[in-house]
């Protein structure tokens, strides 16, 4: 059980890891982006033994791979002060003349995060394993809005990483988890990273925050669609996607007006019903605008094979895996599940007539929370400026990260322009094909001139009827603003 460090000790701990070069880049370079979860115990031990002895590789052995280092060897490479700090924090323990780590330490953004090890010494991960930061964590981190908010809730906090990251732009954060072990890790990690405005509460779903409201709710919940619970971090005890649906249904009563709930989810498509229709039923009467971004879809049978393969610790033999796959497929068949969809769901609580937007898009490898927020706000402006005269009084701006991509094809006369595409260097990876004149128009959108002034300028330069240009400018502005490609 990790023991919280005081502020000075925590800084020493962090500085030592940083100064030793224990970074995401160094770990990826050494162990690959996929990490070590795919390796069995023997390979792990070999990997640990084969590393050349150094300060950094000693940290790798302990806190990444999870293999012991002989105490005498460690004493030659790691300052005594740090070894005693690690022992005091409970992240190292002595065993048979060696020092063994009790937890994994992962660098994530500017944080160091303690979790359970990715590979267990017993060969099987415990059911209440505290997960390490992983690709889904990164997606949720990128998804999160970054603007200053009052209260944030991180539901299913685990090691606490999303709560800590949100703490930098929140007045206060409540981090909740069903798993009682999460308290130790979340509280330890807050202290380790010098974060003082995160409070941990234990409990199921929204129960720990009954009657409370937030400006931002983040959730990377246990969304796997499984017939039984194997690990608390990935599976839940409700049927199919009912747990995610429950979170969606209950989130609005915990949101302040204009508050956002941003979550990862998986949902099923059942025979005879489009997935969109099933989701829409769930969104009915929420009092929220909803944006669904679908990142992947798998047939029920592929899903069973992939999920079982991903977490095969409990089913090491091919026979056991085949039997379990059959069991999962029977479960899906009996529930008429044809496919499983995965992605992100963003709710924004707003009075008035709400909208639902659903689209398929790969997950962008960069932050896009603020892009989403701007786009929600653009939609508000479009709604309140429905008439052209109103829109013409706004001052749209093209973001500084906008880029125009032109393609030319060779033809007998030389190079001929074939396409002009607008893209942003931030947010969602949209690409919009433009007419060349439209590209010239949007270049004039600087946030200072009104849309009417821009339209008049174009009309004068090209001797076209200003009324026609204004109508076209409004139409294009609506289209671009709706995709978040300009700011209103
Ligand atoms: C996928 S992990 C996410 C951990 C961390 N937030 C992250 O993004 O890396 C899901 C977390 O939800 C917790 N959890 C599982 N069932 C829950 C429930 N019914 N209510 C609240 N939390 C739950 C698990 O213990 C786990 O910590």
Short mmCIF file of C-alpha atoms and ligand atoms in Angstrom, two decimals:
data_model
loop_
_atom_site.label_atom_id
_atom_site.label_comp_id
_atom_site.label_asym_id
_atom_site.label_seq_id
_atom_site.Cartn_x
_atom_site.Cartn_y
_atom_site.Cartn_z
CA UNK A 1 0.00 0.00 0.00
CA UNK A 2 1.64 3.29 -1.07
CA UNK A 3 2.28 5.87 1.64
CA UNK A 4 1.77 9.54 0.79
CA UNK A 5 4.89 11.65 0.58
CA UNK A 6 5.10 15.21 1.87
CA UNK A 7 5.53 18.02 -0.65
CA UNK A 8 9.34 18.09 -0.39
CA UNK A 9 9.73 14.33 -0.71
CA UNK A 10 7.28 14.24 -3.63
CA UNK A 11 9.35 16.83 -5.48
CA UNK A 12 12.53 14.83 -4.82
CA UNK A 13 10.79 11.71 -6.18
CA UNK A 14 9.61 13.49 -9.34
CA UNK A 15 12.93 15.26 -9.93
CA UNK A 16 14.84 11.99 -9.60
CA UNK A 17 12.71 10.28 -12.25
CA UNK A 18 12.94 13.29 -14.55
CA UNK A 19 16.71 13.75 -14.09
CA UNK A 20 17.23 10.03 -14.71
CA UNK A 21 15.48 10.35 -18.09
CA UNK A 22 12.42 8.28 -17.14
CA UNK A 23 10.18 9.74 -19.82
CA UNK A 24 7.45 8.46 -22.16
CA UNK A 25 9.83 8.84 -25.09
CA UNK A 26 12.59 6.85 -23.35
CA UNK A 27 10.14 4.07 -22.45
CA UNK A 28 8.71 3.90 -25.96
CA UNK A 29 12.17 3.87 -27.49
CA UNK A 30 13.25 1.02 -25.22
CA UNK A 31 10.10 -1.08 -24.98
CA UNK A 32 7.98 -0.04 -27.97
CA UNK A 33 4.68 1.81 -28.04
CA UNK A 34 2.65 -1.36 -27.32
CA UNK A 35 4.39 -1.73 -23.97
CA UNK A 36 5.15 -4.94 -22.17
CA UNK A 37 1.65 -6.27 -21.56
CA UNK A 38 2.08 -8.73 -24.42
CA UNK A 39 5.10 -10.44 -22.83
CA UNK A 40 4.85 -13.43 -20.54
CA UNK A 41 6.67 -13.60 -17.21
CA UNK A 42 9.73 -15.42 -18.48
CA UNK A 43 10.28 -12.93 -21.29
CA UNK A 44 9.84 -10.09 -18.82
CA UNK A 45 12.51 -11.46 -16.54
CA UNK A 46 14.84 -11.94 -19.49
CA UNK A 47 14.14 -8.41 -20.65
CA UNK A 48 14.98 -7.13 -17.17
CA UNK A 49 18.18 -9.17 -16.92
CA UNK A 50 19.41 -8.14 -20.37
CA UNK A 51 19.23 -4.40 -19.72
CA UNK A 52 22.67 -2.89 -19.19
CA UNK A 53 23.10 -1.70 -15.57
CA UNK A 54 22.48 2.02 -15.12
CA UNK A 55 20.41 4.37 -13.00
CA UNK A 56 17.72 4.60 -15.67
CA UNK A 57 17.55 0.87 -16.40
CA UNK A 58 17.27 0.17 -12.67
CA UNK A 59 14.18 2.39 -12.62
CA UNK A 60 12.93 0.59 -15.73
CA UNK A 61 13.38 -2.80 -14.06
CA UNK A 62 11.53 -1.79 -10.95
CA UNK A 63 8.86 0.56 -12.08
CA UNK A 64 8.12 -0.42 -15.66
CA UNK A 65 8.89 -4.10 -16.10
CA UNK A 66 8.35 -5.06 -12.44
CA UNK A 67 11.37 -7.31 -11.90
CA UNK A 68 13.60 -7.31 -8.79
CA UNK A 69 17.09 -5.81 -8.62
CA UNK A 70 19.66 -7.21 -6.19
CA UNK A 71 20.08 -4.84 -3.25
CA UNK A 72 23.87 -4.61 -3.70
CA UNK A 73 23.52 -3.78 -7.40
CA UNK A 74 20.84 -1.19 -6.70
CA UNK A 75 23.04 0.43 -4.03
CA UNK A 76 25.77 1.01 -6.63
CA UNK A 77 23.40 2.72 -9.06
CA UNK A 78 20.75 4.52 -7.02
CA UNK A 79 21.54 7.04 -4.24
CA UNK A 80 20.83 5.72 -0.76
CA UNK A 81 18.53 8.66 -0.10
CA UNK A 82 16.28 7.68 -3.02
CA UNK A 83 16.17 4.01 -2.05
CA UNK A 84 15.00 4.96 1.43
CA UNK A 85 12.43 7.36 -0.05
CA UNK A 86 11.08 4.57 -2.31
CA UNK A 87 10.91 2.21 0.67
CA UNK A 88 9.18 4.88 2.78
CA UNK A 89 6.64 5.49 -0.01
CA UNK A 90 6.03 1.75 -0.15
CA UNK A 91 6.82 1.55 -3.86
CA UNK A 92 9.82 -0.69 -3.13
CA UNK A 93 10.06 -3.61 -0.73
CA UNK A 94 12.93 -5.90 0.27
CA UNK A 95 12.72 -9.57 -0.62
CA UNK A 96 15.40 -12.29 -0.58
CA UNK A 97 18.37 -9.93 -0.94
CA UNK A 98 16.66 -7.91 -3.65
CA UNK A 99 14.55 -4.81 -3.93
CA UNK A 100 11.21 -5.35 -5.67
CA UNK A 101 8.75 -2.72 -6.76
CA UNK A 102 5.16 -2.93 -5.57
CA UNK A 103 3.80 -0.69 -8.31
CA UNK A 104 4.34 0.64 -11.77
CA UNK A 105 5.28 4.28 -12.35
CA UNK A 106 4.15 5.80 -15.66
CA UNK A 107 5.01 9.22 -16.97
CA UNK A 108 1.87 10.80 -18.45
CA UNK A 109 1.87 14.42 -19.71
CA UNK A 110 3.63 16.29 -16.89
CA UNK A 111 2.58 13.74 -14.25
CA UNK A 112 4.11 10.62 -12.73
CA UNK A 113 1.41 8.04 -12.05
CA UNK A 114 1.56 5.06 -9.75
CA UNK A 115 -0.60 2.04 -10.63
CA UNK A 116 -0.45 -1.72 -10.39
CA UNK A 117 2.01 -3.51 -12.63
CA UNK A 118 0.83 -4.44 -16.13
CA UNK A 119 2.05 -8.00 -15.73
CA UNK A 120 1.47 -9.81 -12.48
CA UNK A 121 4.12 -11.97 -10.83
CA UNK A 122 1.45 -14.61 -10.25
CA UNK A 123 0.63 -14.64 -13.95
CA UNK A 124 -2.92 -13.34 -13.43
CA UNK A 125 -3.94 -9.76 -12.86
CA UNK A 126 -6.09 -9.35 -9.75
CA UNK A 127 -9.74 -8.48 -10.36
CA UNK A 128 -9.34 -5.14 -8.57
CA UNK A 129 -6.17 -4.15 -10.43
CA UNK A 130 -5.57 -0.41 -10.60
CA UNK A 131 -4.96 0.25 -14.25
CA UNK A 132 -1.95 2.16 -15.56
CA UNK A 133 -2.43 5.10 -17.96
CA UNK A 134 -3.20 3.51 -21.34
CA UNK A 135 -4.38 4.51 -24.83
CA UNK A 136 -8.00 4.98 -23.63
CA UNK A 137 -6.73 7.31 -20.88
CA UNK A 138 -4.96 9.36 -23.52
CA UNK A 139 -8.12 9.61 -25.61
CA UNK A 140 -10.11 10.82 -22.59
CA UNK A 141 -7.34 13.30 -21.76
CA UNK A 142 -7.39 14.66 -25.32
CA UNK A 143 -11.20 14.74 -25.29
CA UNK A 144 -11.44 16.84 -22.14
CA UNK A 145 -12.25 20.54 -22.44
CA UNK A 146 -9.42 22.65 -21.02
CA UNK A 147 -11.22 25.83 -20.18
CA UNK A 148 -11.37 26.99 -16.54
CA UNK A 149 -14.32 25.40 -14.69
CA UNK A 150 -15.57 25.37 -11.10
CA UNK A 151 -16.28 21.75 -10.14
CA UNK A 152 -15.17 18.63 -12.03
CA UNK A 153 -16.11 15.00 -11.45
CA UNK A 154 -13.87 12.17 -12.65
CA UNK A 155 -16.04 9.05 -12.48
CA UNK A 156 -14.03 5.83 -12.36
CA UNK A 157 -10.79 7.59 -11.53
CA UNK A 158 -8.59 4.51 -10.92
CA UNK A 159 -5.09 5.84 -10.41
CA UNK A 160 -6.53 9.39 -10.54
CA UNK A 161 -4.78 10.60 -13.69
CA UNK A 162 -7.77 12.33 -15.32
CA UNK A 163 -8.69 13.98 -12.02
CA UNK A 164 -5.15 15.30 -11.58
CA UNK A 165 -5.03 16.63 -15.14
CA UNK A 166 -8.45 18.31 -14.72
CA UNK A 167 -7.37 19.80 -11.38
CA UNK A 168 -5.12 22.25 -13.25
CA UNK A 169 -8.15 23.96 -14.80
CA UNK A 170 -10.81 23.23 -12.13
CA UNK A 171 -11.58 24.92 -8.84
CA UNK A 172 -11.99 21.48 -7.30
CA UNK A 173 -12.26 17.87 -8.48
CA UNK A 174 -14.17 14.94 -7.01
CA UNK A 175 -12.65 11.61 -8.10
CA UNK A 176 -14.81 8.52 -7.57
CA UNK A 177 -14.34 4.81 -7.99
CA UNK A 178 -16.09 1.59 -7.07
CA UNK A 179 -12.74 -0.06 -6.39
CA UNK A 180 -11.63 0.76 -2.83
CA UNK A 181 -7.97 0.36 -3.84
CA UNK A 182 -8.34 3.40 -6.09
CA UNK A 183 -8.33 5.62 -2.99
CA UNK A 184 -4.74 4.68 -2.10
CA UNK A 185 -3.49 5.30 -5.63
CA UNK A 186 -5.47 8.45 -6.35
CA UNK A 187 -4.49 10.07 -3.04
CA UNK A 188 -0.85 8.98 -3.42
CA UNK A 189 -0.68 10.32 -6.97
CA UNK A 190 -2.23 13.65 -6.01
CA UNK A 191 0.46 14.09 -3.31
CA UNK A 192 3.23 12.83 -5.61
CA UNK A 193 2.26 15.43 -8.22
CA UNK A 194 1.66 18.28 -5.76
CA UNK A 195 -2.09 18.47 -6.58
CA UNK A 196 -4.17 19.65 -3.64
CA UNK A 197 -7.68 20.17 -5.02
CA UNK A 198 -8.73 16.55 -5.67
CA UNK A 199 -11.00 14.70 -3.25
CA UNK A 200 -11.52 10.93 -3.56
CA UNK A 201 -14.86 9.23 -2.84
CA UNK A 202 -15.64 5.54 -3.10
CA UNK A 203 -18.85 4.22 -4.64
CA UNK A 204 -20.85 3.02 -7.62
CA UNK A 205 -21.50 5.32 -10.60
CA UNK A 206 -23.02 8.65 -9.40
CA UNK A 207 -23.87 7.42 -5.88
CA UNK A 208 -20.93 9.18 -4.18
CA UNK A 209 -22.14 12.56 -5.57
CA UNK A 210 -25.89 12.25 -4.98
CA UNK A 211 -27.55 15.66 -5.24
CA UNK A 212 -24.35 17.40 -6.43
CA UNK A 213 -23.71 19.21 -9.67
CA UNK A 214 -20.58 19.79 -11.72
CA UNK A 215 -19.38 21.90 -14.64
CA UNK A 216 -17.42 19.04 -16.13
CA UNK A 217 -17.85 15.28 -15.80
CA UNK A 218 -15.16 13.02 -17.21
CA UNK A 219 -15.52 9.26 -17.39
CA UNK A 220 -13.41 6.50 -18.84
CA UNK A 221 -15.73 3.84 -17.42
CA UNK A 222 -15.52 0.02 -17.53
CA UNK A 223 -17.34 -0.08 -20.85
CA UNK A 224 -16.46 -3.51 -22.23
CA UNK A 225 -19.54 -5.45 -23.33
CA UNK A 226 -18.98 -8.78 -21.59
CA UNK A 227 -21.05 -11.68 -20.26
CA UNK A 228 -19.23 -11.61 -16.89
CA UNK A 229 -16.94 -9.36 -14.88
CA UNK A 230 -13.26 -10.27 -15.16
CA UNK A 231 -11.63 -7.02 -14.03
CA UNK A 232 -13.27 -4.03 -12.36
CA UNK A 233 -11.35 -1.62 -14.58
CA UNK A 234 -12.80 -2.92 -17.85
CA UNK A 235 -16.01 -4.87 -17.17
CA UNK A 236 -19.23 -4.03 -15.37
CA UNK A 237 -21.98 -6.22 -14.01
CA UNK A 238 -24.81 -4.76 -16.08
CA UNK A 239 -26.22 -6.35 -19.25
CA UNK A 240 -24.58 -5.42 -22.57
CA UNK A 241 -24.07 -1.61 -22.68
CA UNK A 242 -26.48 -0.79 -19.83
CA UNK A 243 -23.76 0.65 -17.60
CA UNK A 244 -22.77 3.29 -20.18
CA UNK A 245 -26.45 3.99 -20.87
CA UNK A 246 -27.06 4.45 -17.15
CA UNK A 247 -24.20 6.98 -16.95
CA UNK A 248 -25.61 8.86 -19.94
CA UNK A 249 -29.13 8.92 -18.44
CA UNK A 250 -27.93 10.03 -14.99
CA UNK A 251 -25.23 12.53 -15.99
CA UNK A 252 -27.57 15.48 -16.73
CA UNK A 253 -28.91 15.66 -13.17
CA UNK A 254 -25.29 16.17 -12.04
CA UNK A 255 -24.49 18.89 -14.58
CA UNK A 256 -24.82 22.64 -14.16
CA UNK A 257 -26.38 24.51 -17.07
CA UNK A 258 -23.77 24.63 -19.87
CA UNK A 259 -21.80 21.88 -18.12
CA UNK A 260 -20.18 19.10 -20.16
CA UNK A 261 -20.04 15.35 -19.65
CA UNK A 262 -17.32 13.73 -21.75
CA UNK A 263 -17.05 9.98 -21.70
CA UNK A 264 -15.74 6.98 -23.56
CA UNK A 265 -18.29 4.27 -24.23
CA UNK A 266 -19.12 1.15 -26.13
CA UNK A 267 -22.62 0.42 -27.30
CA UNK A 268 -24.24 -2.42 -29.16
CA UNK A 269 -26.16 -2.65 -32.36
CA UNK A 270 -28.95 -5.19 -32.10
CA UNK A 271 -30.62 -7.05 -34.94
CA UNK A 272 -33.32 -5.00 -36.64
CA UNK A 273 -32.32 -1.61 -35.22
CA UNK A 274 -29.73 0.90 -36.44
CA UNK A 275 -27.20 1.76 -33.71
CA UNK A 276 -28.07 5.42 -34.14
CA UNK A 277 -31.73 4.79 -33.30
CA UNK A 278 -30.86 2.81 -30.19
CA UNK A 279 -28.57 5.60 -28.99
CA UNK A 280 -31.14 8.29 -29.80
CA UNK A 281 -33.64 6.53 -27.52
CA UNK A 282 -31.10 6.80 -24.73
CA UNK A 283 -30.58 10.54 -25.37
CA UNK A 284 -34.31 11.33 -25.36
CA UNK A 285 -35.36 13.96 -22.81
CA UNK A 286 -31.87 14.46 -21.38
CA UNK A 287 -31.97 18.24 -21.83
CA UNK A 288 -28.51 18.02 -23.41
CA UNK A 289 -26.93 18.62 -26.77
CA UNK A 290 -25.16 15.42 -27.77
CA UNK A 291 -22.17 14.78 -29.96
CA UNK A 292 -21.18 11.18 -30.64
CA UNK A 293 -17.85 10.36 -32.25
CA UNK A 294 -17.59 6.76 -33.36
CA UNK A 295 -14.00 5.51 -33.37
CA UNK A 296 -14.43 1.82 -34.19
CA UNK A 297 -16.94 -0.89 -34.92
CA UNK A 298 -16.49 -4.65 -34.63
CA UNK A 299 -18.77 -7.54 -35.44
CA UNK A 300 -19.90 -9.38 -32.30
CA UNK A 301 -17.70 -12.38 -33.13
CA UNK A 302 -14.58 -10.29 -33.84
CA UNK A 303 -15.20 -8.36 -30.66
CA UNK A 304 -15.30 -11.54 -28.56
CA UNK A 305 -12.05 -12.82 -30.06
CA UNK A 306 -10.23 -9.50 -29.67
CA UNK A 307 -11.34 -8.77 -26.11
CA UNK A 308 -10.54 -12.29 -24.90
CA UNK A 309 -7.14 -12.16 -26.57
CA UNK A 310 -6.38 -8.75 -25.01
CA UNK A 311 -6.92 -10.04 -21.49
CA UNK A 312 -5.94 -13.66 -21.75
CA UNK A 313 -4.21 -14.01 -18.36
CA UNK A 314 -7.02 -16.16 -16.99
CA UNK A 315 -7.31 -18.31 -20.12
CA UNK A 316 -3.76 -19.23 -21.08
CA UNK A 317 -4.53 -22.31 -23.20
CA UNK A 318 -6.00 -22.18 -26.72
CA UNK A 319 -8.73 -24.63 -25.59
CA UNK A 320 -9.82 -22.36 -22.73
CA UNK A 321 -9.79 -19.35 -25.06
CA UNK A 322 -11.93 -21.17 -27.62
CA UNK A 323 -14.43 -22.22 -24.94
CA UNK A 324 -14.65 -18.66 -23.62
CA UNK A 325 -15.06 -17.26 -27.13
CA UNK A 326 -17.97 -19.64 -27.69
CA UNK A 327 -19.54 -18.50 -24.43
CA UNK A 328 -19.24 -14.84 -25.44
CA UNK A 329 -20.65 -15.51 -28.90
CA UNK A 330 -23.61 -17.37 -27.39
CA UNK A 331 -24.22 -14.38 -25.10
CA UNK A 332 -24.23 -11.97 -28.04
CA UNK A 333 -26.44 -14.25 -30.11
CA UNK A 334 -29.01 -14.66 -27.35
CA UNK A 335 -29.14 -10.86 -27.03
CA UNK A 336 -29.30 -10.42 -30.82
CA UNK A 337 -26.11 -8.30 -30.79
CA UNK A 338 -24.65 -7.90 -34.25
CA UNK A 339 -21.92 -5.35 -33.66
CA UNK A 340 -20.23 -3.31 -30.96
CA UNK A 341 -19.41 0.35 -31.48
CA UNK A 342 -16.86 2.32 -29.52
CA UNK A 343 -16.20 6.00 -29.24
CA UNK A 344 -16.79 9.20 -27.35
CA UNK A 345 -19.99 10.75 -26.14
CA UNK A 346 -20.16 14.41 -25.23
CA UNK A 347 -23.23 15.86 -23.52
CA UNK A 348 -23.74 19.56 -22.86
CA UNK A 349 -26.62 20.54 -20.67
CA UNK A 350 -28.61 23.34 -22.28
CA UNK A 351 -32.12 24.60 -22.00
CA UNK A 352 -34.03 24.89 -25.28
CA UNK A 353 -34.27 22.64 -28.28
CA UNK A 354 -31.37 20.24 -28.17
CA UNK A 355 -29.49 18.68 -31.07
CA UNK A 356 -27.79 15.32 -31.60
CA UNK A 357 -24.82 14.87 -33.88
CA UNK A 358 -23.26 11.52 -34.68
CA UNK A 359 -20.31 10.91 -36.92
CA UNK A 360 -17.59 8.39 -37.58
CA UNK A 361 -14.09 9.69 -37.17
CA UNK A 362 -10.78 8.14 -36.15
CA UNK A 363 -9.45 9.33 -32.84
CA UNK A 364 -7.13 12.28 -33.44
CA UNK A 365 -3.70 11.91 -31.84
CA UNK A 366 -3.89 15.39 -30.35
CA UNK A 367 -6.03 17.35 -27.89
CA UNK A 368 -9.45 18.27 -29.27
CA UNK A 369 -11.52 19.18 -26.20
CA UNK A 370 -11.29 22.90 -26.84
CA UNK A 371 -12.13 22.38 -30.50
CA UNK A 372 -15.30 20.57 -29.43
CA UNK A 373 -16.20 23.36 -27.01
CA UNK A 374 -15.72 26.05 -29.70
CA UNK A 375 -17.91 24.04 -32.04
CA UNK A 376 -20.69 23.71 -29.44
CA UNK A 377 -20.46 27.50 -28.99
CA UNK A 378 -20.47 28.09 -32.75
CA UNK A 379 -23.72 26.14 -32.91
CA UNK A 380 -25.21 28.44 -30.25
CA UNK A 381 -24.28 31.50 -32.32
CA UNK A 382 -25.67 29.92 -35.48
CA UNK A 383 -28.93 29.23 -33.67
CA UNK A 384 -29.23 32.73 -32.21
CA UNK A 385 -28.16 34.33 -35.54
CA UNK A 386 -30.47 32.35 -37.80
CA UNK A 387 -31.20 35.35 -40.07
CA UNK A 388 -28.51 36.45 -42.52
CA UNK A 389 -28.61 40.06 -41.24
CA UNK A 390 -27.70 38.77 -37.77
CA UNK A 391 -24.85 36.58 -39.01
CA UNK A 392 -23.49 39.41 -41.16
CA UNK A 393 -22.92 41.45 -37.96
CA UNK A 394 -20.63 38.76 -36.45
CA UNK A 395 -16.83 38.84 -36.77
CA UNK A 396 -15.76 35.27 -37.70
CA UNK A 397 -12.12 34.29 -37.36
CA UNK A 398 -10.10 31.61 -39.10
CA UNK A 399 -7.88 29.87 -36.48
CA UNK A 400 -4.15 30.47 -36.82
CA UNK A 401 -3.58 26.74 -37.33
CA UNK A 402 -5.63 26.73 -40.58
CA UNK A 403 -3.82 25.28 -43.57
CA UNK A 404 -4.82 25.14 -47.21
CA UNK A 405 -3.78 22.10 -49.16
CA UNK A 406 -3.76 22.43 -52.94
CA UNK A 407 -3.34 19.54 -55.33
CA UNK A 408 -2.36 19.85 -58.97
CA UNK A 409 -2.53 17.26 -61.71
CA UNK A 410 -0.40 17.25 -64.79
CA UNK A 411 -2.19 17.92 -68.08
CA UNK A 412 -1.02 18.89 -71.62
CA UNK A 413 -1.01 22.61 -70.66
CA UNK A 414 1.02 21.99 -67.50
CA UNK A 415 -0.09 21.74 -63.85
CA UNK A 416 -3.82 22.11 -63.30
CA UNK A 417 -5.34 22.83 -59.88
CA UNK A 418 -7.61 19.90 -58.99
CA UNK A 419 -8.51 20.44 -55.34
CA UNK A 420 -8.25 22.92 -52.49
CA UNK A 421 -8.77 21.53 -48.98
CA UNK A 422 -9.02 23.36 -45.70
CA UNK A 423 -7.62 21.64 -42.62
CA UNK A 424 -6.75 22.76 -39.11
CA UNK A 425 -3.59 21.89 -37.21
CA UNK A 426 -5.72 21.38 -34.08
CA UNK A 427 -8.90 19.63 -33.00
CA UNK A 428 -10.71 17.03 -35.04
CA UNK A 429 -9.06 16.02 -38.30
CA UNK A 430 -11.67 17.48 -40.61
CA UNK A 431 -10.83 18.34 -44.16
CA UNK A 432 -13.18 20.45 -46.23
CA UNK A 433 -12.96 20.78 -50.01
CA UNK A 434 -13.29 24.43 -51.08
CA UNK A 435 -13.74 26.34 -54.29
CA UNK A 436 -10.66 28.58 -54.80
CA UNK A 437 -12.84 31.74 -54.42
CA UNK A 438 -14.07 30.43 -51.06
CA UNK A 439 -10.46 29.97 -49.94
CA UNK A 440 -9.85 33.64 -50.76
CA UNK A 441 -12.98 34.60 -48.83
CA UNK A 442 -12.06 32.76 -45.61
CA UNK A 443 -8.57 34.26 -45.69
CA UNK A 444 -10.28 37.59 -44.97
CA UNK A 445 -11.95 36.29 -41.78
CA UNK A 446 -9.69 37.82 -39.14
CA UNK A 447 -12.09 38.27 -36.21
CA UNK A 448 -11.97 42.06 -36.67
CA UNK A 449 -14.04 42.68 -39.80
CA UNK A 450 -17.73 41.85 -39.75
CA UNK A 451 -18.96 39.29 -42.23
CA UNK A 452 -20.85 42.13 -43.97
CA UNK A 453 -17.62 44.11 -44.41
CA UNK A 454 -15.84 41.07 -45.84
CA UNK A 455 -18.72 40.42 -48.26
CA UNK A 456 -18.77 44.09 -49.37
CA UNK A 457 -15.04 43.99 -50.00
CA UNK A 458 -15.35 40.89 -52.20
CA UNK A 459 -18.36 42.30 -54.05
CA UNK A 460 -16.49 45.57 -54.78
CA UNK A 461 -13.30 43.78 -55.89
CA UNK A 462 -15.15 41.45 -58.24
CA UNK A 463 -17.99 43.77 -59.30
CA UNK A 464 -20.70 41.38 -58.15
CA UNK A 465 -24.04 42.27 -56.60
CA UNK A 466 -23.30 42.64 -52.80
CA UNK A 467 -26.61 40.95 -51.94
CA UNK A 468 -25.56 37.79 -53.81
CA UNK A 469 -22.10 37.77 -52.19
CA UNK A 470 -23.63 38.28 -48.72
CA UNK A 471 -25.97 35.36 -49.19
CA UNK A 472 -23.10 33.12 -50.32
CA UNK A 473 -20.82 34.29 -47.51
CA UNK A 474 -23.53 33.46 -44.94
CA UNK A 475 -24.08 30.01 -46.38
CA UNK A 476 -20.36 29.19 -46.36
CA UNK A 477 -19.83 30.69 -42.90
CA UNK A 478 -22.60 28.48 -41.50
CA UNK A 479 -21.06 25.40 -43.04
CA UNK A 480 -17.55 26.20 -41.77
CA UNK A 481 -18.70 27.22 -38.28
CA UNK A 482 -20.74 24.06 -37.91
CA UNK A 483 -17.57 22.01 -38.52
CA UNK A 484 -15.58 24.17 -36.11
CA UNK A 485 -13.30 25.33 -38.93
CA UNK A 486 -13.85 28.99 -38.06
CA UNK A 487 -14.68 30.67 -34.75
CA UNK A 488 -17.78 32.83 -34.47
C1 LIG B 1 -10.96 2.09 -17.62
S1 LIG B 1 -10.64 2.40 -15.94
C2 LIG B 1 -10.26 4.14 -16.04
C3 LIG B 1 -9.21 4.58 -15.06
C4 LIG B 1 -8.71 6.01 -15.30
N1 LIG B 1 -9.79 6.95 -15.13
C5 LIG B 1 -8.13 6.14 -16.68
O1 LIG B 1 -8.72 6.85 -17.50
O2 LIG B 1 -7.07 5.56 -16.95
C6 LIG B 1 -12.28 2.37 -15.25
C7 LIG B 1 -12.35 2.70 -13.79
O3 LIG B 1 -13.73 2.67 -13.39
C8 LIG B 1 -13.82 2.02 -12.13
N2 LIG B 1 -15.17 1.44 -11.99
C9 LIG B 1 -15.60 0.22 -12.35
N3 LIG B 1 -16.91 0.07 -12.09
C10 LIG B 1 -17.33 1.23 -11.55
C11 LIG B 1 -18.57 1.69 -11.06
N4 LIG B 1 -19.65 0.91 -11.11
N5 LIG B 1 -18.64 2.93 -10.55
C12 LIG B 1 -17.53 3.72 -10.50
N6 LIG B 1 -16.34 3.34 -10.95
C13 LIG B 1 -16.22 2.12 -11.47
C14 LIG B 1 -12.73 0.99 -12.16
O4 LIG B 1 -12.39 0.58 -10.86
C15 LIG B 1 -11.62 1.74 -12.90
O5 LIG B 1 -10.80 2.43 -12.01
#
